[in-house]
C-alpha cells in the first residue's frame, strides 16, 4: 500500500511535459473534490430547494396555525370569565364535576 501511494503521488505531482494550465483528467477530478459538490448539488440541494419553493405556504403548517388561532380564541373566551373571585371558580369546578359524574353514571 505505501508503494501504491508513492506511485500515485509521483504520477500526480511530479512535473510532466505539459503546459502549465492543462492539468490531467485525474488531477482535475482530484482537485475538484471528486465531483462531490456537483453530485451533492444535483442530488440533494436542487430538489430540496424546488420542493421548498413549491410548498412555500406549507400545507402542514396551516393545521398548526389553525390550532394556534383556536387556542387564542378559546383563551380570550375563557379569560373573560376570570374575575378573581375564588367562589366563582369553585362553583364552576363543582358544577363541572357534578355534570361529569352524571354523564358517567348515565353511561
mmCIF file of the C-alpha atoms, coordinates in Angstrom:
data_MODEL
# 
_entry.id   MODEL 
# 
loop_
_atom_site.group_PDB 
_atom_site.id 
_atom_site.type_symbol 
_atom_site.label_atom_id 
_atom_site.label_alt_id 
_atom_site.label_comp_id 
_atom_site.label_asym_id 
_atom_site.label_entity_id 
_atom_site.label_seq_id 
_atom_site.pdbx_PDB_ins_code 
_atom_site.Cartn_x 
_atom_site.Cartn_y 
_atom_site.Cartn_z 
_atom_site.occupancy 
_atom_site.B_iso_or_equiv 
_atom_site.pdbx_formal_charge 
_atom_site.auth_seq_id 
_atom_site.auth_comp_id 
_atom_site.auth_asym_id 
_atom_site.auth_atom_id 
_atom_site.pdbx_PDB_model_num 
ATOM 1   C CA . UNK A 1 1   ? 0.000   0.000  0.000   1.00 0.00 ? 1   UNK A CA 1 
ATOM 2   C CA . UNK A 1 2   ? 2.751   2.510  0.757   1.00 0.00 ? 2   UNK A CA 1 
ATOM 3   C CA . UNK A 1 3   ? 4.310   1.813  -2.622  1.00 0.00 ? 3   UNK A CA 1 
ATOM 4   C CA . UNK A 1 4   ? 0.987   2.308  -4.385  1.00 0.00 ? 4   UNK A CA 1 
ATOM 5   C CA . UNK A 1 5   ? 0.614   5.604  -2.548  1.00 0.00 ? 5   UNK A CA 1 
ATOM 6   C CA . UNK A 1 6   ? 4.068   6.685  -3.673  1.00 0.00 ? 6   UNK A CA 1 
ATOM 7   C CA . UNK A 1 7   ? 3.312   5.772  -7.292  1.00 0.00 ? 7   UNK A CA 1 
ATOM 8   C CA . UNK A 1 8   ? 0.019   7.704  -7.246  1.00 0.00 ? 8   UNK A CA 1 
ATOM 9   C CA . UNK A 1 9   ? 1.707   10.724 -5.666  1.00 0.00 ? 9   UNK A CA 1 
ATOM 10  C CA . UNK A 1 10  ? 4.542   10.510 -8.166  1.00 0.00 ? 10  UNK A CA 1 
ATOM 11  C CA . UNK A 1 11  ? 2.074   10.366 -11.078 1.00 0.00 ? 11  UNK A CA 1 
ATOM 12  C CA . UNK A 1 12  ? 0.007   13.264 -9.753  1.00 0.00 ? 12  UNK A CA 1 
ATOM 13  C CA . UNK A 1 13  ? 2.609   15.695 -8.510  1.00 0.00 ? 13  UNK A CA 1 
ATOM 14  C CA . UNK A 1 14  ? 5.835   15.304 -10.442 1.00 0.00 ? 14  UNK A CA 1 
ATOM 15  C CA . UNK A 1 15  ? 6.171   17.743 -13.317 1.00 0.00 ? 15  UNK A CA 1 
ATOM 16  C CA . UNK A 1 16  ? 5.370   16.456 -16.762 1.00 0.00 ? 16  UNK A CA 1 
ATOM 17  C CA . UNK A 1 17  ? 5.882   17.878 -20.191 1.00 0.00 ? 17  UNK A CA 1 
ATOM 18  C CA . UNK A 1 18  ? 2.536   19.649 -20.372 1.00 0.00 ? 18  UNK A CA 1 
ATOM 19  C CA . UNK A 1 19  ? 1.644   23.297 -20.473 1.00 0.00 ? 19  UNK A CA 1 
ATOM 20  C CA . UNK A 1 20  ? 1.129   24.779 -17.037 1.00 0.00 ? 20  UNK A CA 1 
ATOM 21  C CA . UNK A 1 21  ? -2.588  25.458 -17.472 1.00 0.00 ? 21  UNK A CA 1 
ATOM 22  C CA . UNK A 1 22  ? -3.552  21.958 -18.701 1.00 0.00 ? 22  UNK A CA 1 
ATOM 23  C CA . UNK A 1 23  ? -3.914  19.533 -15.769 1.00 0.00 ? 23  UNK A CA 1 
ATOM 24  C CA . UNK A 1 24  ? -4.693  15.887 -16.465 1.00 0.00 ? 24  UNK A CA 1 
ATOM 25  C CA . UNK A 1 25  ? -8.189  14.423 -16.079 1.00 0.00 ? 25  UNK A CA 1 
ATOM 26  C CA . UNK A 1 26  ? -7.453  12.636 -12.811 1.00 0.00 ? 26  UNK A CA 1 
ATOM 27  C CA . UNK A 1 27  ? -5.820  15.753 -11.421 1.00 0.00 ? 27  UNK A CA 1 
ATOM 28  C CA . UNK A 1 28  ? -8.913  17.806 -12.288 1.00 0.00 ? 28  UNK A CA 1 
ATOM 29  C CA . UNK A 1 29  ? -11.110 15.237 -10.589 1.00 0.00 ? 29  UNK A CA 1 
ATOM 30  C CA . UNK A 1 30  ? -8.788  15.085 -7.579  1.00 0.00 ? 30  UNK A CA 1 
ATOM 31  C CA . UNK A 1 31  ? -8.701  18.846 -7.082  1.00 0.00 ? 31  UNK A CA 1 
ATOM 32  C CA . UNK A 1 32  ? -12.423 19.288 -7.682  1.00 0.00 ? 32  UNK A CA 1 
ATOM 33  C CA . UNK A 1 33  ? -13.200 17.066 -4.701  1.00 0.00 ? 33  UNK A CA 1 
ATOM 34  C CA . UNK A 1 34  ? -14.026 14.036 -6.860  1.00 0.00 ? 34  UNK A CA 1 
ATOM 35  C CA . UNK A 1 35  ? -17.068 15.910 -8.141  1.00 0.00 ? 35  UNK A CA 1 
ATOM 36  C CA . UNK A 1 36  ? -18.778 15.550 -4.778  1.00 0.00 ? 36  UNK A CA 1 
ATOM 37  C CA . UNK A 1 37  ? -20.069 19.141 -4.725  1.00 0.00 ? 37  UNK A CA 1 
ATOM 38  C CA . UNK A 1 38  ? -21.606 18.721 -8.168  1.00 0.00 ? 38  UNK A CA 1 
ATOM 39  C CA . UNK A 1 39  ? -23.358 15.468 -7.199  1.00 0.00 ? 39  UNK A CA 1 
ATOM 40  C CA . UNK A 1 40  ? -24.472 16.898 -3.846  1.00 0.00 ? 40  UNK A CA 1 
ATOM 41  C CA . UNK A 1 41  ? -25.903 19.958 -5.568  1.00 0.00 ? 41  UNK A CA 1 
ATOM 42  C CA . UNK A 1 42  ? -27.738 17.911 -8.221  1.00 0.00 ? 42  UNK A CA 1 
ATOM 43  C CA . UNK A 1 43  ? -28.994 15.098 -5.978  1.00 0.00 ? 43  UNK A CA 1 
ATOM 44  C CA . UNK A 1 44  ? -29.888 16.952 -2.764  1.00 0.00 ? 44  UNK A CA 1 
ATOM 45  C CA . UNK A 1 45  ? -29.759 20.737 -2.881  1.00 0.00 ? 45  UNK A CA 1 
ATOM 46  C CA . UNK A 1 46  ? -31.656 21.494 -6.094  1.00 0.00 ? 46  UNK A CA 1 
ATOM 47  C CA . UNK A 1 47  ? -34.536 19.042 -5.480  1.00 0.00 ? 47  UNK A CA 1 
ATOM 48  C CA . UNK A 1 48  ? -34.991 20.283 -1.910  1.00 0.00 ? 48  UNK A CA 1 
ATOM 49  C CA . UNK A 1 49  ? -34.932 23.925 -2.998  1.00 0.00 ? 49  UNK A CA 1 
ATOM 50  C CA . UNK A 1 50  ? -37.517 23.121 -5.678  1.00 0.00 ? 50  UNK A CA 1 
ATOM 51  C CA . UNK A 1 51  ? -39.784 21.365 -3.155  1.00 0.00 ? 51  UNK A CA 1 
ATOM 52  C CA . UNK A 1 52  ? -39.403 24.270 -0.725  1.00 0.00 ? 52  UNK A CA 1 
ATOM 53  C CA . UNK A 1 53  ? -40.402 26.765 -3.427  1.00 0.00 ? 53  UNK A CA 1 
ATOM 54  C CA . UNK A 1 54  ? -43.417 24.694 -4.479  1.00 0.00 ? 54  UNK A CA 1 
ATOM 55  C CA . UNK A 1 55  ? -44.524 24.229 -0.865  1.00 0.00 ? 55  UNK A CA 1 
ATOM 56  C CA . UNK A 1 56  ? -43.884 27.846 0.116   1.00 0.00 ? 56  UNK A CA 1 
ATOM 57  C CA . UNK A 1 57  ? -47.191 28.200 2.010   1.00 0.00 ? 57  UNK A CA 1 
ATOM 58  C CA . UNK A 1 58  ? -46.597 24.869 3.781   1.00 0.00 ? 58  UNK A CA 1 
ATOM 59  C CA . UNK A 1 59  ? -49.762 22.808 3.818   1.00 0.00 ? 59  UNK A CA 1 
ATOM 60  C CA . UNK A 1 60  ? -48.805 21.067 7.061   1.00 0.00 ? 60  UNK A CA 1 
ATOM 61  C CA . UNK A 1 61  ? -48.229 24.391 8.792   1.00 0.00 ? 61  UNK A CA 1 
ATOM 62  C CA . UNK A 1 62  ? -51.836 25.507 8.184   1.00 0.00 ? 62  UNK A CA 1 
ATOM 63  C CA . UNK A 1 63  ? -53.045 22.869 10.658  1.00 0.00 ? 63  UNK A CA 1 
ATOM 64  C CA . UNK A 1 64  ? -50.798 24.280 13.374  1.00 0.00 ? 64  UNK A CA 1 
ATOM 65  C CA . UNK A 1 65  ? -51.724 27.861 12.549  1.00 0.00 ? 65  UNK A CA 1 
ATOM 66  C CA . UNK A 1 66  ? -55.403 26.906 12.855  1.00 0.00 ? 66  UNK A CA 1 
ATOM 67  C CA . UNK A 1 67  ? -54.780 25.196 16.191  1.00 0.00 ? 67  UNK A CA 1 
ATOM 68  C CA . UNK A 1 68  ? -52.957 28.281 17.478  1.00 0.00 ? 68  UNK A CA 1 
ATOM 69  C CA . UNK A 1 69  ? -55.766 30.585 16.329  1.00 0.00 ? 69  UNK A CA 1 
ATOM 70  C CA . UNK A 1 70  ? -58.395 28.364 18.003  1.00 0.00 ? 70  UNK A CA 1 
ATOM 71  C CA . UNK A 1 71  ? -56.328 28.341 21.203  1.00 0.00 ? 71  UNK A CA 1 
ATOM 72  C CA . UNK A 1 72  ? -56.125 32.144 21.134  1.00 0.00 ? 72  UNK A CA 1 
ATOM 73  C CA . UNK A 1 73  ? -59.871 32.481 20.676  1.00 0.00 ? 73  UNK A CA 1 
ATOM 74  C CA . UNK A 1 74  ? -60.590 29.971 23.443  1.00 0.00 ? 74  UNK A CA 1 
ATOM 75  C CA . UNK A 1 75  ? -58.160 31.820 25.709  1.00 0.00 ? 75  UNK A CA 1 
ATOM 76  C CA . UNK A 1 76  ? -59.962 35.108 25.045  1.00 0.00 ? 76  UNK A CA 1 
ATOM 77  C CA . UNK A 1 77  ? -63.321 33.486 25.742  1.00 0.00 ? 77  UNK A CA 1 
ATOM 78  C CA . UNK A 1 78  ? -62.216 31.776 28.937  1.00 0.00 ? 78  UNK A CA 1 
ATOM 79  C CA . UNK A 1 79  ? -60.154 34.680 30.261  1.00 0.00 ? 79  UNK A CA 1 
ATOM 80  C CA . UNK A 1 80  ? -63.235 36.915 30.130  1.00 0.00 ? 80  UNK A CA 1 
ATOM 81  C CA . UNK A 1 81  ? -64.833 34.684 32.795  1.00 0.00 ? 81  UNK A CA 1 
ATOM 82  C CA . UNK A 1 82  ? -61.969 35.259 35.222  1.00 0.00 ? 82  UNK A CA 1 
ATOM 83  C CA . UNK A 1 83  ? -62.940 37.862 37.757  1.00 0.00 ? 83  UNK A CA 1 
ATOM 84  C CA . UNK A 1 84  ? -60.659 36.958 40.636  1.00 0.00 ? 84  UNK A CA 1 
ATOM 85  C CA . UNK A 1 85  ? -63.316 35.519 42.945  1.00 0.00 ? 85  UNK A CA 1 
ATOM 86  C CA . UNK A 1 86  ? -62.472 32.102 44.314  1.00 0.00 ? 86  UNK A CA 1 
ATOM 87  C CA . UNK A 1 87  ? -66.133 31.281 44.929  1.00 0.00 ? 87  UNK A CA 1 
ATOM 88  C CA . UNK A 1 88  ? -66.876 31.567 41.196  1.00 0.00 ? 88  UNK A CA 1 
ATOM 89  C CA . UNK A 1 89  ? -64.048 29.204 40.327  1.00 0.00 ? 89  UNK A CA 1 
ATOM 90  C CA . UNK A 1 90  ? -65.113 26.695 42.967  1.00 0.00 ? 90  UNK A CA 1 
ATOM 91  C CA . UNK A 1 91  ? -68.745 26.828 41.845  1.00 0.00 ? 91  UNK A CA 1 
ATOM 92  C CA . UNK A 1 92  ? -67.704 26.211 38.242  1.00 0.00 ? 92  UNK A CA 1 
ATOM 93  C CA . UNK A 1 93  ? -65.452 23.329 39.310  1.00 0.00 ? 93  UNK A CA 1 
ATOM 94  C CA . UNK A 1 94  ? -68.200 21.712 41.388  1.00 0.00 ? 94  UNK A CA 1 
ATOM 95  C CA . UNK A 1 95  ? -70.791 22.159 38.622  1.00 0.00 ? 95  UNK A CA 1 
ATOM 96  C CA . UNK A 1 96  ? -68.461 20.633 36.045  1.00 0.00 ? 96  UNK A CA 1 
ATOM 97  C CA . UNK A 1 97  ? -67.648 17.728 38.370  1.00 0.00 ? 97  UNK A CA 1 
ATOM 98  C CA . UNK A 1 98  ? -71.325 17.042 39.002  1.00 0.00 ? 98  UNK A CA 1 
ATOM 99  C CA . UNK A 1 99  ? -72.077 17.083 35.254  1.00 0.00 ? 99  UNK A CA 1 
ATOM 100 C CA . UNK A 1 100 ? -69.133 14.769 34.561  1.00 0.00 ? 100 UNK A CA 1 
ATOM 101 C CA . UNK A 1 101 ? -70.226 12.304 37.251  1.00 0.00 ? 101 UNK A CA 1 
ATOM 102 C CA . UNK A 1 102 ? -73.809 12.428 35.992  1.00 0.00 ? 102 UNK A CA 1 
ATOM 103 C CA . UNK A 1 103 ? -72.582 11.533 32.493  1.00 0.00 ? 103 UNK A CA 1 
ATOM 104 C CA . UNK A 1 104 ? -70.517 8.647  33.854  1.00 0.00 ? 104 UNK A CA 1 
ATOM 105 C CA . UNK A 1 105 ? -73.476 7.270  35.818  1.00 0.00 ? 105 UNK A CA 1 
ATOM 106 C CA . UNK A 1 106 ? -75.788 7.649  32.816  1.00 0.00 ? 106 UNK A CA 1 
ATOM 107 C CA . UNK A 1 107 ? -73.452 5.619  30.606  1.00 0.00 ? 107 UNK A CA 1 
# 
